[in-house]
Amino acid sequence: MHEDGNGDAHRGAQEMTPSGADQEFLALERELTVLLRRARASQGEMAREVHPDLESSAYGLLIRLDECGGRRATELAAYIGVGKATMSRQLRALEELGLIAREPDPADGRAWLVTLTEEGRGRVGKVREARRARYVRQLAHWDRTEVAELARLLNQLNGVMEK
C-alpha cells in the first residue's frame, strides 16, 4: 500500500470490499463455489455411470487408479483426503462390485496394492471418454491455448490445495 498526497492509503488498482477482501478474490470464491457445486453433482452422475451402486466419492479414487496404476490404500486415502476407515469401506465396496482388486505389494510383502480390474478399467474408460467428449463439445468455441491455460491453472490450484 502507498499513501497519496492526502495521507490516504491505496492498494493501487485493487478495490477492497467492506470486509477487506479484494474484488478479484471475491470473484474467484464465487466462481469456485459454482464450479465445485457442479463438480460434486457431475461426480455423482459419472460414478453412477461406472456402476449404479457406486458412491460419488469413489469416482476420484477410480480415476487415480486408472491414471497411476496400483497404489497402497494409505496413499489413496491421502490423495482423496479421507480417513483410513472411509477408505477401507470404499475399497471393500469397490471390490465387491468387481471394480478393484488387492494384490501383494512386490516392494513390501506386508502391504497391499489396490488395482483396477479389467471390468473396472473398462467401465472407467467409457465414462472418461464420454466426459472428454462432452468437454470438447462444451469448449468447442475456445481456442486450444485457452483450454491448455485452464488446465495449467487448475493443475497449479490443485497443487496448492494439496498442501
Short mmCIF file of C-alpha atoms in Angstrom, two decimals:
data_model
loop_
_atom_site.label_atom_id
_atom_site.label_comp_id
_atom_site.label_asym_id
_atom_site.label_seq_id
_atom_site.Cartn_x
_atom_site.Cartn_y
_atom_site.Cartn_z
CA MET A 1 0.00 0.00 0.00
CA HIS A 2 1.08 3.56 -0.53
CA GLU A 3 -0.21 6.93 0.55
CA ASP A 4 -1.41 9.65 -1.77
CA GLY A 5 -0.83 13.34 -1.13
CA ASN A 6 -3.75 13.44 1.34
CA GLY A 7 -2.35 10.67 3.55
CA ASP A 8 -4.90 8.10 2.31
CA ALA A 9 -3.63 4.57 1.79
CA HIS A 10 -4.37 2.95 -1.59
CA ARG A 11 -3.91 -0.58 -2.89
CA GLY A 12 -3.25 0.51 -6.44
CA ALA A 13 -5.86 -0.85 -8.88
CA GLN A 14 -7.27 -3.35 -6.37
CA GLU A 15 -10.59 -2.39 -4.83
CA MET A 16 -11.33 -3.57 -1.33
CA THR A 17 -14.76 -4.60 -0.13
CA PRO A 18 -16.12 -3.62 3.30
CA SER A 19 -14.85 -6.99 4.63
CA GLY A 20 -11.34 -6.19 3.38
CA ALA A 21 -11.23 -8.73 0.55
CA ASP A 22 -10.03 -7.90 -2.94
CA GLN A 23 -12.72 -7.92 -5.64
CA GLU A 24 -10.62 -10.46 -7.58
CA PHE A 25 -10.65 -12.92 -4.69
CA LEU A 26 -14.37 -12.45 -4.15
CA ALA A 27 -14.93 -13.24 -7.83
CA LEU A 28 -12.64 -16.27 -7.52
CA GLU A 29 -14.51 -17.53 -4.45
CA ARG A 30 -17.86 -17.11 -6.22
CA GLU A 31 -16.74 -18.95 -9.37
CA LEU A 32 -15.06 -21.77 -7.43
CA THR A 33 -18.21 -22.22 -5.35
CA VAL A 34 -20.28 -22.69 -8.51
CA LEU A 35 -17.64 -24.93 -10.10
CA LEU A 36 -17.34 -27.16 -7.03
CA ARG A 37 -21.13 -27.47 -6.66
CA ARG A 38 -21.41 -28.53 -10.29
CA ALA A 39 -18.39 -30.83 -9.97
CA ARG A 40 -19.95 -32.66 -6.98
CA ALA A 41 -23.17 -33.23 -8.93
CA SER A 42 -21.24 -34.31 -12.01
CA GLN A 43 -19.04 -36.66 -9.99
CA GLY A 44 -22.15 -38.41 -8.70
CA GLU A 45 -23.50 -38.81 -12.22
CA MET A 46 -20.19 -40.18 -13.50
CA ALA A 47 -19.91 -42.59 -10.58
CA ARG A 48 -23.38 -43.97 -11.30
CA GLU A 49 -22.41 -44.37 -14.96
CA VAL A 50 -19.46 -46.54 -13.89
CA HIS A 51 -21.78 -48.61 -11.67
CA PRO A 52 -25.29 -47.78 -10.36
CA ASP A 53 -24.30 -48.74 -6.79
CA LEU A 54 -21.14 -46.64 -6.70
CA GLU A 55 -20.73 -43.78 -4.22
CA SER A 56 -19.90 -40.48 -5.92
CA SER A 57 -16.77 -40.04 -3.81
CA ALA A 58 -15.33 -43.30 -5.16
CA TYR A 59 -15.10 -41.90 -8.70
CA GLY A 60 -11.96 -39.88 -7.95
CA LEU A 61 -10.39 -43.00 -6.47
CA LEU A 62 -11.08 -44.98 -9.64
CA ILE A 63 -9.64 -42.18 -11.79
CA ARG A 64 -6.47 -42.15 -9.68
CA LEU A 65 -6.06 -45.91 -10.12
CA ASP A 66 -6.74 -45.60 -13.85
CA GLU A 67 -4.04 -42.96 -14.23
CA CYS A 68 -1.41 -44.23 -11.82
CA GLY A 69 -1.89 -47.98 -11.58
CA GLY A 70 -1.65 -49.90 -8.32
CA ARG A 71 -1.46 -47.85 -5.15
CA ARG A 72 -1.49 -48.55 -1.43
CA ALA A 73 -4.70 -47.75 0.42
CA THR A 74 -2.91 -45.23 2.66
CA GLU A 75 -1.65 -43.34 -0.40
CA LEU A 76 -5.13 -43.33 -1.92
CA ALA A 77 -6.68 -42.09 1.32
CA ALA A 78 -4.18 -39.22 1.49
CA TYR A 79 -4.73 -38.31 -2.16
CA ILE A 80 -8.53 -38.30 -1.87
CA GLY A 81 -8.43 -36.67 1.56
CA VAL A 82 -10.34 -39.27 3.57
CA GLY A 83 -9.53 -41.28 6.67
CA LYS A 84 -8.44 -44.90 6.84
CA ALA A 85 -11.89 -46.17 7.86
CA THR A 86 -13.62 -44.36 4.99
CA MET A 87 -11.02 -45.65 2.52
CA SER A 88 -11.41 -49.22 3.80
CA ARG A 89 -15.20 -49.02 3.42
CA GLN A 90 -14.92 -47.62 -0.12
CA LEU A 91 -12.34 -50.21 -1.17
CA ARG A 92 -14.44 -53.05 0.23
CA ALA A 93 -17.49 -51.81 -1.73
CA LEU A 94 -15.46 -51.41 -4.94
CA GLU A 95 -14.01 -54.88 -4.51
CA GLU A 96 -17.49 -56.37 -4.00
CA LEU A 97 -18.59 -54.67 -7.24
CA GLY A 98 -15.65 -56.26 -9.06
CA LEU A 99 -14.08 -52.91 -9.97
CA ILE A 100 -10.85 -53.25 -7.98
CA ALA A 101 -8.62 -56.00 -6.65
CA ARG A 102 -5.98 -56.08 -3.92
CA GLU A 103 -2.67 -57.78 -4.51
CA PRO A 104 0.55 -58.03 -2.51
CA ASP A 105 2.96 -55.12 -2.99
CA PRO A 106 6.11 -56.55 -4.60
CA ALA A 107 8.17 -53.86 -2.84
CA ASP A 108 6.80 -54.80 0.60
CA GLY A 109 5.14 -58.18 1.15
CA ARG A 110 3.33 -56.86 4.22
CA ALA A 111 1.46 -54.21 2.20
CA TRP A 112 -1.23 -54.48 -0.45
CA LEU A 113 -1.69 -52.62 -3.72
CA VAL A 114 -5.13 -51.68 -4.97
CA THR A 115 -5.57 -52.03 -8.74
CA LEU A 116 -8.40 -51.72 -11.21
CA THR A 117 -9.78 -54.97 -12.55
CA GLU A 118 -10.36 -55.32 -16.29
CA GLU A 119 -14.05 -54.69 -15.57
CA GLY A 120 -13.19 -51.56 -13.60
CA ARG A 121 -10.77 -50.29 -16.24
CA GLY A 122 -13.34 -50.81 -19.00
CA ARG A 123 -16.16 -49.07 -17.13
CA VAL A 124 -13.99 -46.13 -16.04
CA GLY A 125 -12.58 -45.78 -19.55
CA LYS A 126 -16.06 -45.50 -21.10
CA VAL A 127 -17.13 -42.82 -18.62
CA ARG A 128 -13.89 -40.84 -19.03
CA GLU A 129 -14.19 -40.94 -22.82
CA ALA A 130 -17.80 -39.70 -22.65
CA ARG A 131 -16.76 -36.94 -20.24
CA ARG A 132 -13.90 -35.81 -22.50
CA ALA A 133 -16.25 -35.76 -25.49
CA ARG A 134 -18.65 -33.58 -23.51
CA TYR A 135 -15.82 -31.14 -22.63
CA VAL A 136 -14.81 -31.00 -26.29
CA ARG A 137 -18.40 -30.09 -27.24
CA GLN A 138 -18.82 -27.55 -24.43
CA LEU A 139 -15.49 -25.84 -25.11
CA ALA A 140 -15.52 -26.10 -28.92
CA HIS A 141 -15.57 -22.31 -29.26
CA TRP A 142 -12.50 -21.92 -27.02
CA ASP A 143 -9.04 -21.59 -28.52
CA ARG A 144 -6.82 -24.60 -27.73
CA THR A 145 -4.37 -22.32 -25.93
CA GLU A 146 -7.21 -21.23 -23.60
CA VAL A 147 -8.05 -24.86 -22.85
CA ALA A 148 -4.37 -25.57 -22.16
CA GLU A 149 -4.11 -22.49 -19.94
CA LEU A 150 -7.19 -23.51 -17.97
CA ALA A 151 -5.74 -26.99 -17.45
CA ARG A 152 -2.42 -25.48 -16.36
CA LEU A 153 -4.08 -23.11 -13.88
CA LEU A 154 -6.32 -25.84 -12.44
CA ASN A 155 -3.26 -28.08 -12.03
CA GLN A 156 -1.50 -25.26 -10.23
CA LEU A 157 -4.54 -24.69 -8.00
CA ASN A 158 -4.82 -28.41 -7.22
CA GLY A 159 -1.16 -28.47 -6.23
CA VAL A 160 -1.61 -25.58 -3.82
CA MET A 161 -4.77 -27.15 -2.35
CA GLU A 162 -2.94 -30.42 -1.54
CA LYS A 163 -0.58 -28.62 0.85
#
